[in-house]
Tab-separated table of C-alpha atoms in Angstrom:
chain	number	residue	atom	x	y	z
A	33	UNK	CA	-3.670	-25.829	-33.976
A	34	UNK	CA	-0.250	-24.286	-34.459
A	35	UNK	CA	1.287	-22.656	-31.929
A	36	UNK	CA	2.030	-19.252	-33.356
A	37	UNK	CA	3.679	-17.196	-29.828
A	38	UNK	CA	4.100	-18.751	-26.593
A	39	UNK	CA	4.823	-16.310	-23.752
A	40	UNK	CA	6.237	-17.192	-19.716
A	41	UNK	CA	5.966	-14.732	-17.105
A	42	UNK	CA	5.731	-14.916	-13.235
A	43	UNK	CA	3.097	-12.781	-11.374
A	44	UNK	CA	5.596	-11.078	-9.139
A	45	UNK	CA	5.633	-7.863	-7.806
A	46	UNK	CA	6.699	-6.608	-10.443
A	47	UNK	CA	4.249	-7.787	-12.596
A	48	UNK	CA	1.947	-6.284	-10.282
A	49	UNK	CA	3.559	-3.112	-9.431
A	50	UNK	CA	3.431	-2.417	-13.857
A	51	UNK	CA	-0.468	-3.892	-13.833
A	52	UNK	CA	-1.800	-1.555	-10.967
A	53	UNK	CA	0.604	1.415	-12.148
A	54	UNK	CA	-0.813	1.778	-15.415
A	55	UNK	CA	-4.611	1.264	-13.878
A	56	UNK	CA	-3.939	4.068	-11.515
A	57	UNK	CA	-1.765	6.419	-13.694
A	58	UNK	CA	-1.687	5.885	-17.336
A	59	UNK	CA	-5.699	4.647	-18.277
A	60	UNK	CA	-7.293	6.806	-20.143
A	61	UNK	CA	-10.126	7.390	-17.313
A	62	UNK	CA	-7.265	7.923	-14.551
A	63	UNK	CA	-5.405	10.256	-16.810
A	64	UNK	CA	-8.400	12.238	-17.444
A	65	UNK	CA	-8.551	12.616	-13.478
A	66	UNK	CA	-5.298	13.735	-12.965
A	67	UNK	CA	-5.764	16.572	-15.490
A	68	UNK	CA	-8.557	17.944	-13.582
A	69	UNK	CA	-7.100	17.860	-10.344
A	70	UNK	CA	-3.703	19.646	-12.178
A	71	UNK	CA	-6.608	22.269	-12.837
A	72	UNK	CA	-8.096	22.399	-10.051
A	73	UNK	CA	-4.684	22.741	-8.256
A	74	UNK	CA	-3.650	25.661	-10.451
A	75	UNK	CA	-6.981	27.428	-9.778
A	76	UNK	CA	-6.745	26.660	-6.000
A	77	UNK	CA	-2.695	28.062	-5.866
A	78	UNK	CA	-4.053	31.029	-8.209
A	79	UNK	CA	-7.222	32.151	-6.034
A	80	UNK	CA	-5.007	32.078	-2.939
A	81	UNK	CA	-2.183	33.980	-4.697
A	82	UNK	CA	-4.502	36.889	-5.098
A	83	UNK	CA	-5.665	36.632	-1.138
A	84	UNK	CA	-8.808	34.613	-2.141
A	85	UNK	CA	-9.029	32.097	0.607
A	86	UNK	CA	-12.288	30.770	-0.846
A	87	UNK	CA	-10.773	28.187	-2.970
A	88	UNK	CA	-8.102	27.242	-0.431
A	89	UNK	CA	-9.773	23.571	-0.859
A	90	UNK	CA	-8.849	23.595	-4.419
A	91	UNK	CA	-5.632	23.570	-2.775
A	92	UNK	CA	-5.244	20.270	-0.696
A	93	UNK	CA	-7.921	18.208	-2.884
A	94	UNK	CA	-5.213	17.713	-5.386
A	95	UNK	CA	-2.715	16.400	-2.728
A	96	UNK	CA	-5.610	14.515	-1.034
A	97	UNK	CA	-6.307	12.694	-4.420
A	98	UNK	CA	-2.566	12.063	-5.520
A	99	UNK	CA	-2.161	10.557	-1.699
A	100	UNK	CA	-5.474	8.000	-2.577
A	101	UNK	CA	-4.282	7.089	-5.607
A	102	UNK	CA	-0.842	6.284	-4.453
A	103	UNK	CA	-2.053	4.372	-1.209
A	104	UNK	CA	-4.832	2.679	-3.279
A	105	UNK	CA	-2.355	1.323	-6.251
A	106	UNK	CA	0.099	0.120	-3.427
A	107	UNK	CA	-2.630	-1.513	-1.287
A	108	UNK	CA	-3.661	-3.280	-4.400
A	109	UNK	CA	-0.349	-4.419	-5.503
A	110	UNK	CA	0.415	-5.850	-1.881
A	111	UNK	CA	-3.175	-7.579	-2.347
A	112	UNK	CA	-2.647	-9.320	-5.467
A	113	UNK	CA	0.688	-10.693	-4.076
A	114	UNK	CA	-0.377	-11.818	-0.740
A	115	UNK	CA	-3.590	-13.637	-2.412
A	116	UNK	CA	-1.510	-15.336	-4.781
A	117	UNK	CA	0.984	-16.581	-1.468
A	118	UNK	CA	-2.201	-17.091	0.599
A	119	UNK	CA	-3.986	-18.964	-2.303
A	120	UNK	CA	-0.780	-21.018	-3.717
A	121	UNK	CA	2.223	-20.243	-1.359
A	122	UNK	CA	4.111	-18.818	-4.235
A	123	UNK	CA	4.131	-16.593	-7.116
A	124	UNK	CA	2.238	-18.063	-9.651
A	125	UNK	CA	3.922	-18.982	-13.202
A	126	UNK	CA	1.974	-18.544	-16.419
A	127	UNK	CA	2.159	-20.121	-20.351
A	128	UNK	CA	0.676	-17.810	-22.507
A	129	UNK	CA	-0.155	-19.683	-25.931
A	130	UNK	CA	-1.278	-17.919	-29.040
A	131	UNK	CA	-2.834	-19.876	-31.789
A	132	UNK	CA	-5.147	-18.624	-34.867
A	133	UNK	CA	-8.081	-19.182	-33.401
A	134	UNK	CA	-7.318	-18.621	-29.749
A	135	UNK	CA	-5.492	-17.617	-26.802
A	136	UNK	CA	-4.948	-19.732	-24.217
A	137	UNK	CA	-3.437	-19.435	-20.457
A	138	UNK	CA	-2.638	-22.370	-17.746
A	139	UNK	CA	-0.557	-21.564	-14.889
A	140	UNK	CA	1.514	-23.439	-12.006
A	141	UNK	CA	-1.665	-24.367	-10.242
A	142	UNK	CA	-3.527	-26.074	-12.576
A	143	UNK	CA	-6.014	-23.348	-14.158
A	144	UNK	CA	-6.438	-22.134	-17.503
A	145	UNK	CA	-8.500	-20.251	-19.181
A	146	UNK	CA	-9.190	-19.362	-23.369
A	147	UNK	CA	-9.881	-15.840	-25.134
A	148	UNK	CA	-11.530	-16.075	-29.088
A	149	UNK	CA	-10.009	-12.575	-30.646
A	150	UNK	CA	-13.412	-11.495	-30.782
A	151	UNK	CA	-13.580	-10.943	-26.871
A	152	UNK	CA	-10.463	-8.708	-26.514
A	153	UNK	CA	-11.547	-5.276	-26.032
A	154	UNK	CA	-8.043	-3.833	-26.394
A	155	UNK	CA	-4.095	-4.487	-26.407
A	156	UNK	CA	-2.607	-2.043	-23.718
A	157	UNK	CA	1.663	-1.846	-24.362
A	158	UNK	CA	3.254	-1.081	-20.552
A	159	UNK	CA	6.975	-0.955	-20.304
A	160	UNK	CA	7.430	-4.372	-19.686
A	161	UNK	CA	3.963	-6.148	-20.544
A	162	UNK	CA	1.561	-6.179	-22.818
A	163	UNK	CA	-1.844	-6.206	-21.401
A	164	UNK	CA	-4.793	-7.571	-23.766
A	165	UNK	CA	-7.919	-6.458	-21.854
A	166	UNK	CA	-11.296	-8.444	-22.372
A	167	UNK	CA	-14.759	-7.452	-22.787
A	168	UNK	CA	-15.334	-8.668	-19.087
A	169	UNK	CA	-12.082	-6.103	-18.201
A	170	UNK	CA	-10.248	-9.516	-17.703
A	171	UNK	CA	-6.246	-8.757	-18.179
A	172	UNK	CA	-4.336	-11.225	-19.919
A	173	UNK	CA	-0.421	-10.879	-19.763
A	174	UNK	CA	2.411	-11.062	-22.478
A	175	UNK	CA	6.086	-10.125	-20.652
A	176	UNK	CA	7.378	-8.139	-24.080
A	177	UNK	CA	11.142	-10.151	-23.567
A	178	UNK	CA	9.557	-13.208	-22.165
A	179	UNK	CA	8.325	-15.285	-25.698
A	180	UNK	CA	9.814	-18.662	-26.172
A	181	UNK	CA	8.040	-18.905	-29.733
A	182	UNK	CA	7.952	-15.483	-31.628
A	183	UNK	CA	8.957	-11.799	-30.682
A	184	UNK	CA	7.273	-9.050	-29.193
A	185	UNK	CA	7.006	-7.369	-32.577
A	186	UNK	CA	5.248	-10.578	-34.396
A	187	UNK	CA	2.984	-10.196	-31.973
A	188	UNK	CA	1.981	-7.026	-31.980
A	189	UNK	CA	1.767	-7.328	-35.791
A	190	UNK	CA	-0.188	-10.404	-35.711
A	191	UNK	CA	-2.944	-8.548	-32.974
A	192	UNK	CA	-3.271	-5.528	-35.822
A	193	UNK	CA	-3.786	-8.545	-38.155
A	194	UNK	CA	-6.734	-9.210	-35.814
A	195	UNK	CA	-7.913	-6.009	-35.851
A	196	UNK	CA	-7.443	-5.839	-32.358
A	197	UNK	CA	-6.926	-1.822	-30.770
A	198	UNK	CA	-3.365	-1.148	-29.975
A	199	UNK	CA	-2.744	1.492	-27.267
């Protein structure tokens, strides 16, 4: 099997920081959330604009929800580091290798793991990463300036060859 892309990255924080961000902020559920609570917001502000104090929860639900999601995507990001110091004692380096027929992963500590094309759900493009999510919602990392063999843009190419869902 020809290697076709190899990707290195280290899950640092700021690996983290982009992985969590995007659950919490940019997936298409959360995003869906925040619109609501924009709504709700505007309808709470409005109602107690016009001396309707009925809807003055409308108000601090938005704020309330913002605040969880904040806390929740930090408390997460802290967590994934400090497992990966308690577990290892350092961030963890990681060899992404793309064949035809396969993806594989094997890390600093001596695990790896293999995804057939047929089990990725969807490619997810962050700012830095590209995230190809399985069908068991497990994550598997490409830094976009981070390939040793092949670009960011081959590879993107070659997932649409796949017929894998870019978003």
């Amino acid at each position: 099997m020809e290697t076709l892309f190899e990707n290195r990255y280290t899950r640092n924080r700021e690996w983290a920081k982009e992985f969590w961000t995007y659950n919490y902020f940019f997936a298409p559920v959360s995003i869906f959330m925040h619109v609501l609570f924009i709504l709700l917001f505007i309808v709470g502000v409005y109602n107690t604009a016009t001396d309707d104090f009925s809807l003055l929860w409308a108000v601090f639900m938005p704020i309330f929800w913002l605040v969880l999601i904040v806390f929740l995507c930090n408390r997460n990001i802290n967590l994934t580091l400090q497992r990966d110091r308690e577990m290892f004692g350092k961030p963890i380096d990681v060899t992404v290798t793309v064949t035809d027929s396969i993806i594989k992963t094997s890390n600093t500590v001596g695990s790896e793991a293999h995804l057939n094309y047929n089990d990725v759900k969807k490619a997810i493009i962050a700012k830095n990463y590209i995230f190809l999510l399985s069908k068991t919602n497990t994550a598997y990392t490409f830094r976009k300036n981070s390939f040793t063999v092949g670009n960011t843009e081959q590879f993107l190419s070659f997932l649409a060859y796949k017929g894998i869902k870019l978003g």
